Amino acid sequence: MSERHWQTLDEMPIASGAPLGYGQIRAVAEDFQVDEVLGFEADGEGEHVLLHVRKRNTNTQWLAGELARWAGIPPGEVSYAGLKDRHAVTTQWFSLRMPSQTEPDWKGFENDQVEVLAAHRHRRKLRRGALQGNRFQLRIRALNTEPEKLDSRLQHLRNTGMPNYFGEQRFGHGYQNLERSAEVFSRHRRRVSRNLRGLIISAVRSQLFNQVLATRIARGDWNKPIPGDYFMLEGSRSGFTDDREDAERLVRRCQQQDIHPTGPLWGRGRPLLHDQAEALEQETLSPFDEWRNGLEHVGLAQERRALRVCLPDLEWSFEPGDELMLRFFLPAGCYATVLLRELIQIQYPEE
């Protein structure tokens, strides 16, 4: 797109109000801890090995390559459910296809950055996105805020949920995956690698969703039904249009966080909307015809994503030295940094 119509996440509205001060994360890797939750148990037999690994300051893709080298198998035989932050301490699962090979000494693979926690046989390859979610433990240092106001904000988020924005890491450093979208979608597109093409397509699709969510937050109805909405059931990918129930019942169910309004994951097919909801999305996305047409032509199907994420198990504690400890679970595809921006302005050590 020759002229930028899209907004960065910093330019999009915060649902809970202005940040309540500021604080620092990732001063050390242990300040940002993530534990992957698969949501299923290993079979105990099969041609794949499921490895549960704890890593520190380590890139997921690099680690997958090192596991392949240690096991003596091609890199393409190693898979994982999702990428995990490098500047953090994280646990995650890898699957290695080893139908006849004898497993190596996994403990011999360990070093100061990597620890193998468990190894189990499994029948199926671990595919991207095949996880229930992630459990986070974050330490925020140098906290400069009024604890009473922050405590109230946290209680509000636990009771009402947070916007389901895609985080900035979805778009590449400096939003470069959006800046390079013409290389995939314009009539004068360039030949790019398969990996970069996938990243650009994912970024564009995520940005269109964020634009709609930002519009609904600005209107004050991101967590409320409007005529023509398509709703997603809490904890499920199933949904329905608003013509199944009366308006008052839909309002109650949204207040109870039993259902959530949704936004578009753009692709082929008619949007599952009508009335005001359809008109709102059409108006919001009208500057992005090139992106929408491009997503349809690469073969993606129209899907929906909830505009809200529930936070029923959000816990926090204020600790000595102006520190805040946060503990919470997020479903797959949701971002801890989006929760943080609802609280305070985040600073990183290099800043």
CSV table of C-alpha atoms in Angstrom, one decimal:
chain,number,residue,atom,x,y,z
A,1,MET,CA,0.0,0.0,0.0
A,2,SER,CA,1.6,3.3,-1.1
A,3,GLU,CA,0.0,5.3,1.7
A,4,ARG,CA,-0.1,4.0,5.3
A,5,HIS,CA,-3.6,3.7,6.5
A,6,TRP,CA,-2.9,1.2,9.3
A,7,GLN,CA,-2.1,2.0,12.9
A,8,THR,CA,0.7,0.6,15.1
A,9,LEU,CA,-0.4,-1.0,18.3
A,10,ASP,CA,0.9,2.1,20.2
A,11,GLU,CA,-1.5,4.2,18.2
A,12,MET,CA,-4.5,2.0,19.0
A,13,PRO,CA,-6.8,2.7,22.0
A,14,ILE,CA,-6.3,1.0,25.4
A,15,ALA,CA,-9.6,-0.4,26.7
A,16,SER,CA,-8.9,0.2,30.4
A,17,GLY,CA,-7.8,3.8,30.2
A,18,ALA,CA,-4.4,5.5,30.2
A,19,PRO,CA,-1.4,3.6,31.5
A,20,LEU,CA,-0.9,3.9,35.3
A,21,GLY,CA,2.7,4.9,35.4
A,22,TYR,CA,5.6,2.7,34.1
A,23,GLY,CA,7.8,-0.2,34.9
A,24,GLN,CA,10.6,-2.4,33.5
A,25,ILE,CA,10.5,-6.0,32.2
A,26,ARG,CA,13.2,-8.4,31.1
A,27,ALA,CA,15.9,-6.9,33.3
A,28,VAL,CA,17.0,-10.6,33.5
A,29,ALA,CA,15.7,-13.6,31.6
A,30,GLU,CA,14.0,-14.9,34.8
A,31,ASP,CA,11.7,-11.8,34.9
A,32,PHE,CA,9.8,-13.3,32.0
A,33,GLN,CA,8.8,-16.9,32.5
A,34,VAL,CA,6.5,-18.9,30.2
A,35,ASP,CA,5.3,-22.5,30.5
A,36,GLU,CA,3.7,-24.0,27.5
A,37,VAL,CA,0.5,-26.0,28.1
A,38,LEU,CA,-0.3,-28.6,25.4
A,39,GLY,CA,-3.6,-29.8,26.8
A,40,PHE,CA,-3.0,-33.4,26.1
A,41,GLU,CA,-0.7,-36.3,27.3
A,42,ALA,CA,1.9,-38.2,25.3
A,43,ASP,CA,0.7,-41.6,23.9
A,44,GLY,CA,3.7,-43.4,25.4
A,45,GLU,CA,4.4,-45.1,22.0
A,46,GLY,CA,4.8,-44.1,18.4
A,47,GLU,CA,7.5,-42.9,15.9
A,48,HIS,CA,7.9,-39.4,17.4
A,49,VAL,CA,9.7,-38.4,20.6
A,50,LEU,CA,8.0,-35.6,22.6
A,51,LEU,CA,10.7,-33.6,24.4
A,52,HIS,CA,9.8,-31.2,27.2
A,53,VAL,CA,12.6,-28.6,27.3
A,54,ARG,CA,13.4,-25.6,29.5
A,55,LYS,CA,15.4,-22.9,27.8
A,56,ARG,CA,17.0,-19.6,28.8
A,57,ASN,CA,17.9,-16.8,26.4
A,58,THR,CA,17.5,-19.2,23.6
A,59,ASN,CA,15.7,-19.0,20.2
A,60,THR,CA,13.1,-21.7,19.5
A,61,GLN,CA,14.1,-22.2,15.9
A,62,TRP,CA,17.8,-22.4,16.7
A,63,LEU,CA,17.1,-24.9,19.4
A,64,ALA,CA,15.1,-27.1,17.0
A,65,GLY,CA,18.1,-27.2,14.7
A,66,GLU,CA,20.4,-28.2,17.6
A,67,LEU,CA,18.0,-30.9,18.7
A,68,ALA,CA,18.0,-32.3,15.1
A,69,ARG,CA,21.8,-32.3,15.0
A,70,TRP,CA,22.0,-34.1,18.4
A,71,ALA,CA,19.5,-36.7,17.4
A,72,GLY,CA,21.1,-37.2,13.9
A,73,ILE,CA,17.9,-36.5,12.0
A,74,PRO,CA,17.1,-33.8,9.3
A,75,PRO,CA,15.9,-30.4,10.7
A,76,GLY,CA,12.6,-30.9,9.0
A,77,GLU,CA,11.8,-33.9,11.3
A,78,VAL,CA,11.8,-31.5,14.4
A,79,SER,CA,8.6,-29.6,15.1
A,80,TYR,CA,7.1,-27.5,17.8
A,81,ALA,CA,3.7,-26.0,18.7
A,82,GLY,CA,4.8,-22.4,18.9
A,83,LEU,CA,7.6,-19.9,19.1
A,84,LYS,CA,8.7,-18.8,22.6
A,85,ASP,CA,10.3,-15.6,23.6
A,86,ARG,CA,14.1,-15.6,23.4
A,87,HIS,CA,14.8,-13.2,26.2
A,88,ALA,CA,13.0,-15.3,28.8
A,89,VAL,CA,13.0,-18.6,30.7
A,90,THR,CA,10.5,-20.8,28.9
A,91,THR,CA,9.4,-24.4,28.8
A,92,GLN,CA,8.0,-25.9,25.6
A,93,TRP,CA,7.6,-29.1,23.8
A,94,PHE,CA,9.3,-30.4,20.6
A,95,SER,CA,8.6,-33.5,18.6
A,96,LEU,CA,11.3,-35.4,16.8
A,97,ARG,CA,10.4,-38.1,14.2
A,98,MET,CA,12.6,-41.1,15.1
A,99,PRO,CA,10.7,-44.2,14.0
A,100,SER,CA,13.7,-46.6,14.2
A,101,GLN,CA,16.6,-44.6,15.6
A,102,THR,CA,17.8,-45.2,19.1
A,103,GLU,CA,17.3,-42.1,21.2
A,104,PRO,CA,20.4,-40.3,22.2
A,105,ASP,CA,21.4,-39.4,25.8
A,106,TRP,CA,19.2,-36.3,26.2
A,107,LYS,CA,20.9,-35.3,29.4
A,108,GLY,CA,24.1,-35.1,27.4
A,109,PHE,CA,22.5,-32.4,25.3
A,110,GLU,CA,22.0,-30.1,28.3
A,111,ASN,CA,24.0,-26.9,29.0
A,112,ASP,CA,23.6,-23.7,31.0
A,113,GLN,CA,20.8,-22.6,28.6
A,114,VAL,CA,18.9,-25.8,28.0
A,115,GLU,CA,17.5,-28.5,30.2
A,116,VAL,CA,15.6,-31.6,29.0
A,117,LEU,CA,12.7,-32.1,31.5
A,118,ALA,CA,11.1,-35.2,30.0
A,119,ALA,CA,11.0,-37.4,26.9
A,120,HIS,CA,8.0,-39.5,25.8
A,121,ARG,CA,7.0,-41.5,22.7
A,122,HIS,CA,4.1,-40.1,20.8
A,123,ARG,CA,2.1,-41.3,17.7
A,124,ARG,CA,1.7,-37.9,16.0
A,125,LYS,CA,3.9,-35.0,15.0
A,126,LEU,CA,3.5,-31.9,17.1
A,127,ARG,CA,2.0,-29.2,14.8
A,128,ARG,CA,2.1,-25.5,15.0
A,129,GLY,CA,-0.7,-24.1,17.1
A,130,ALA,CA,-1.4,-27.5,18.7
A,131,LEU,CA,-1.3,-26.2,22.3
A,132,GLN,CA,-3.9,-25.1,24.8
A,133,GLY,CA,-2.0,-21.9,25.8
A,134,ASN,CA,0.8,-20.6,28.0
A,135,ARG,CA,1.1,-19.8,31.7
A,136,PHE,CA,3.1,-16.7,32.5
A,137,GLN,CA,5.0,-15.4,35.5
A,138,LEU,CA,6.3,-11.8,35.0
A,139,ARG,CA,8.3,-9.6,37.3
A,140,ILE,CA,8.0,-5.9,36.6
A,141,ARG,CA,10.8,-3.9,38.2
A,142,ALA,CA,11.3,-0.1,38.9
A,143,LEU,CA,7.5,0.2,39.2
A,144,ASN,CA,6.5,3.9,39.3
A,145,THR,CA,2.7,4.0,39.9
A,146,GLU,CA,0.1,4.3,42.7
A,147,PRO,CA,-0.3,0.7,43.9
A,148,GLU,CA,-4.0,1.3,44.9
A,149,LYS,CA,-4.9,2.4,41.3
A,150,LEU,CA,-3.0,-0.5,39.8
A,151,ASP,CA,-4.6,-3.0,42.1
A,152,SER,CA,-8.0,-1.6,41.1
A,153,ARG,CA,-7.1,-1.9,37.4
A,154,LEU,CA,-5.9,-5.5,37.8
A,155,GLN,CA,-9.2,-6.4,39.5
A,156,HIS,CA,-11.1,-4.8,36.7
A,157,LEU,CA,-9.2,-6.8,34.1
A,158,ARG,CA,-9.7,-10.1,36.0
A,159,ASN,CA,-13.4,-9.4,36.1
A,160,THR,CA,-13.9,-8.1,32.6
A,161,GLY,CA,-11.1,-9.5,30.4
A,162,MET,CA,-8.7,-7.8,28.1
A,163,PRO,CA,-8.7,-6.9,24.3
A,164,ASN,CA,-7.4,-9.7,22.2
A,165,TYR,CA,-5.0,-7.6,20.1
A,166,PHE,CA,-2.2,-9.3,18.2
A,167,GLY,CA,1.0,-8.2,19.8
A,168,GLU,CA,3.7,-6.2,18.1
A,169,GLN,CA,6.0,-9.2,17.8
A,170,ARG,CA,3.5,-10.5,15.2
A,171,PHE,CA,4.5,-7.8,12.7
A,172,GLY,CA,8.3,-8.1,12.8
A,173,HIS,CA,10.8,-5.5,14.0
A,174,GLY,CA,9.6,-2.0,13.2
A,175,TYR,CA,6.5,-3.5,11.6
A,176,GLN,CA,8.7,-4.5,8.7
A,177,ASN,CA,6.4,-7.4,7.7
A,178,LEU,CA,3.6,-4.9,7.0
A,179,GLU,CA,6.0,-2.4,5.3
A,180,ARG,CA,7.0,-5.2,2.9
A,181,SER,CA,3.4,-6.4,2.1
A,182,ALA,CA,3.7,-5.1,-1.5
A,183,GLU,CA,6.3,-7.8,-2.1
A,184,VAL,CA,3.4,-10.3,-1.7
A,185,PHE,CA,0.2,-8.5,-2.6
A,186,SER,CA,0.9,-5.8,-5.3
A,187,ARG,CA,0.7,-6.3,-9.0
A,188,HIS,CA,4.5,-5.7,-9.1
A,189,ARG,CA,5.2,-8.2,-6.3
A,190,ARG,CA,8.7,-9.6,-5.9
A,191,ARG,CA,9.8,-13.2,-5.4
A,192,VAL,CA,10.3,-13.7,-1.6
A,193,SER,CA,11.2,-16.8,0.4
A,194,ARG,CA,8.4,-19.1,1.5
A,195,ASN,CA,9.1,-18.2,5.2
A,196,LEU,CA,9.0,-14.5,4.6
A,197,ARG,CA,5.9,-14.8,2.5
A,198,GLY,CA,4.1,-16.6,5.4
A,199,LEU,CA,5.2,-14.0,7.9
A,200,ILE,CA,3.9,-11.2,5.7
A,201,ILE,CA,0.6,-12.9,5.1
A,202,SER,CA,0.1,-13.6,8.8
A,203,ALA,CA,1.0,-10.0,9.8
A,204,VAL,CA,-1.4,-8.5,7.3
A,205,ARG,CA,-4.3,-10.7,8.4
A,206,SER,CA,-3.5,-9.9,12.1
A,207,GLN,CA,-3.4,-6.2,11.3
A,208,LEU,CA,-6.8,-6.2,9.8
A,209,PHE,CA,-8.2,-7.8,12.9
A,210,ASN,CA,-6.4,-5.3,15.1
A,211,GLN,CA,-7.9,-2.4,13.1
A,212,VAL,CA,-11.4,-3.7,13.7
A,213,LEU,CA,-10.8,-4.3,17.4
A,214,ALA,CA,-9.3,-0.8,17.7
A,215,THR,CA,-12.5,0.7,16.1
A,216,ARG,CA,-14.7,-1.3,18.5
A,217,ILE,CA,-12.7,-0.2,21.6
A,218,ALA,CA,-12.9,3.5,20.4
A,219,ARG,CA,-16.7,3.0,20.1
A,220,GLY,CA,-16.9,1.3,23.5
A,221,ASP,CA,-18.6,-1.9,22.3
A,222,TRP,CA,-15.6,-4.3,21.9
A,223,ASN,CA,-17.0,-6.5,24.7
A,224,LYS,CA,-20.7,-5.8,23.9
A,225,PRO,CA,-23.0,-7.1,21.2
A,226,ILE,CA,-24.1,-4.9,18.3
A,227,PRO,CA,-26.7,-6.0,15.8
A,228,GLY,CA,-25.3,-8.5,13.3
A,229,ASP,CA,-22.4,-9.7,15.4
A,230,TYR,CA,-20.9,-13.2,15.2
A,231,PHE,CA,-20.1,-14.5,18.7
A,232,MET,CA,-17.6,-17.1,19.9
A,233,LEU,CA,-18.2,-19.3,22.8
A,234,GLU,CA,-15.7,-18.9,25.7
A,235,GLY,CA,-13.1,-21.6,25.6
A,236,SER,CA,-14.2,-22.8,22.1
A,237,ARG,CA,-13.7,-22.0,18.5
A,238,SER,CA,-17.4,-22.6,17.8
A,239,GLY,CA,-19.7,-19.6,17.3
A,240,PHE,CA,-23.0,-18.3,16.1
A,241,THR,CA,-24.7,-15.3,14.6
A,242,ASP,CA,-26.9,-13.0,16.7
A,243,ASP,CA,-30.1,-14.2,15.0
A,244,ARG,CA,-30.3,-17.2,17.3
A,245,GLU,CA,-31.0,-15.3,20.5
A,246,ASP,CA,-32.8,-12.1,21.6
A,247,ALA,CA,-30.7,-8.9,22.3
A,248,GLU,CA,-31.1,-8.9,26.1
A,249,ARG,CA,-29.9,-12.5,26.4
A,250,LEU,CA,-26.9,-11.7,24.3
A,251,VAL,CA,-26.0,-8.7,26.5
A,252,ARG,CA,-26.2,-10.9,29.6
A,253,ARG,CA,-24.1,-13.6,28.1
A,254,CYS,CA,-21.4,-11.1,27.1
A,255,GLN,CA,-21.4,-9.6,30.6
A,256,GLN,CA,-21.0,-13.1,32.0
A,257,GLN,CA,-18.1,-13.7,29.6
A,258,ASP,CA,-19.9,-16.8,28.3
A,259,ILE,CA,-19.6,-15.4,24.7
A,260,HIS,CA,-17.5,-12.8,22.9
A,261,PRO,CA,-18.0,-10.6,19.9
A,262,THR,CA,-15.5,-11.4,17.1
A,263,GLY,CA,-13.3,-9.8,14.5
A,264,PRO,CA,-12.2,-11.0,11.1
A,265,LEU,CA,-9.3,-13.2,10.2
A,266,TRP,CA,-9.7,-12.3,6.5
A,267,GLY,CA,-10.0,-14.7,3.7
A,268,ARG,CA,-12.3,-16.2,1.0
A,269,GLY,CA,-16.0,-16.4,1.7
A,270,ARG,CA,-18.7,-14.1,3.0
A,271,PRO,CA,-18.2,-12.5,6.4
A,272,LEU,CA,-20.4,-14.2,9.0
A,273,LEU,CA,-22.0,-10.8,9.8
A,274,HIS,CA,-24.9,-8.7,8.9
A,275,ASP,CA,-26.6,-5.4,9.8
A,276,GLN,CA,-24.5,-2.9,11.9
A,277,ALA,CA,-21.6,-5.3,12.5
A,278,GLU,CA,-21.0,-5.9,8.8
A,279,ALA,CA,-21.3,-2.2,8.0
A,280,LEU,CA,-18.8,-1.3,10.7
A,281,GLU,CA,-16.2,-3.8,9.5
A,282,GLN,CA,-16.7,-2.8,5.8
A,283,GLU,CA,-16.1,0.8,6.7
A,284,THR,CA,-13.1,0.1,8.9
A,285,LEU,CA,-11.4,-2.1,6.3
A,286,SER,CA,-12.3,-0.1,3.2
A,287,PRO,CA,-8.8,1.4,2.9
A,288,PHE,CA,-7.3,-2.1,2.8
A,289,ASP,CA,-8.8,-3.6,-0.4
A,290,GLU,CA,-5.4,-4.6,-1.7
A,291,TRP,CA,-4.7,-6.6,1.5
A,292,ARG,CA,-8.1,-8.2,1.6
A,293,ASN,CA,-8.0,-9.2,-2.1
A,294,GLY,CA,-4.5,-10.5,-1.6
A,295,LEU,CA,-5.5,-12.7,1.4
A,296,GLU,CA,-8.4,-14.1,-0.6
A,297,HIS,CA,-6.1,-15.0,-3.5
A,298,VAL,CA,-3.6,-16.8,-1.4
A,299,GLY,CA,-6.4,-19.2,-0.5
A,300,LEU,CA,-7.1,-18.4,3.1
A,301,ALA,CA,-10.7,-19.0,4.3
A,302,GLN,CA,-12.7,-16.4,6.2
A,303,GLU,CA,-12.4,-17.0,10.0
A,304,ARG,CA,-13.3,-15.2,13.2
A,305,ARG,CA,-11.3,-14.5,16.4
A,306,ALA,CA,-12.8,-13.3,19.7
A,307,LEU,CA,-12.3,-9.6,20.5
A,308,ARG,CA,-11.8,-10.4,24.2
A,309,VAL,CA,-9.7,-12.7,26.3
A,310,CYS,CA,-10.8,-13.8,29.8
A,311,LEU,CA,-8.4,-13.6,32.7
A,312,PRO,CA,-10.1,-15.5,35.6
A,313,ASP,CA,-6.9,-16.7,37.1
A,314,LEU,CA,-5.0,-13.4,37.0
A,315,GLU,CA,-3.0,-13.1,40.2
A,316,TRP,CA,-0.6,-10.4,41.4
A,317,SER,CA,1.5,-9.3,44.3
A,318,PHE,CA,3.4,-6.1,45.1
A,319,GLU,CA,6.9,-6.9,46.3
A,320,PRO,CA,9.7,-5.0,48.1
A,321,GLY,CA,11.8,-2.8,45.9
A,322,ASP,CA,9.0,-1.4,43.8
A,323,GLU,CA,8.3,-4.7,42.0
A,324,LEU,CA,5.1,-6.3,40.8
A,325,MET,CA,4.7,-10.0,40.2
A,326,LEU,CA,2.0,-11.1,37.7
A,327,ARG,CA,0.8,-14.7,37.1
A,328,PHE,CA,-1.8,-15.6,34.5
A,329,PHE,CA,-2.8,-18.0,31.8
A,330,LEU,CA,-3.5,-17.0,28.2
A,331,PRO,CA,-5.0,-19.2,25.4
A,332,ALA,CA,-2.8,-20.0,22.4
A,333,GLY,CA,-2.4,-17.0,20.1
A,334,CYS,CA,-2.8,-14.4,22.9
A,335,TYR,CA,-0.1,-12.0,24.0
A,336,ALA,CA,1.2,-11.1,27.5
A,337,THR,CA,2.4,-7.7,26.2
A,338,VAL,CA,-1.2,-6.8,25.4
A,339,LEU,CA,-2.1,-7.3,29.0
A,340,LEU,CA,0.8,-5.2,30.2
A,341,ARG,CA,-0.2,-2.3,27.9
A,342,GLU,CA,-3.6,-2.2,29.7
A,343,LEU,CA,-1.7,-1.5,32.9
A,344,ILE,CA,1.4,0.6,32.6
A,345,GLN,CA,3.9,1.9,30.1
A,346,ILE,CA,6.6,-0.8,29.7
A,347,GLN,CA,10.3,0.0,29.5
A,348,TYR,CA,13.0,-2.4,28.5
A,349,PRO,CA,16.6,-2.5,29.9
A,350,GLU,CA,18.1,-1.0,26.7
A,351,GLU,CA,15.8,2.0,27.1
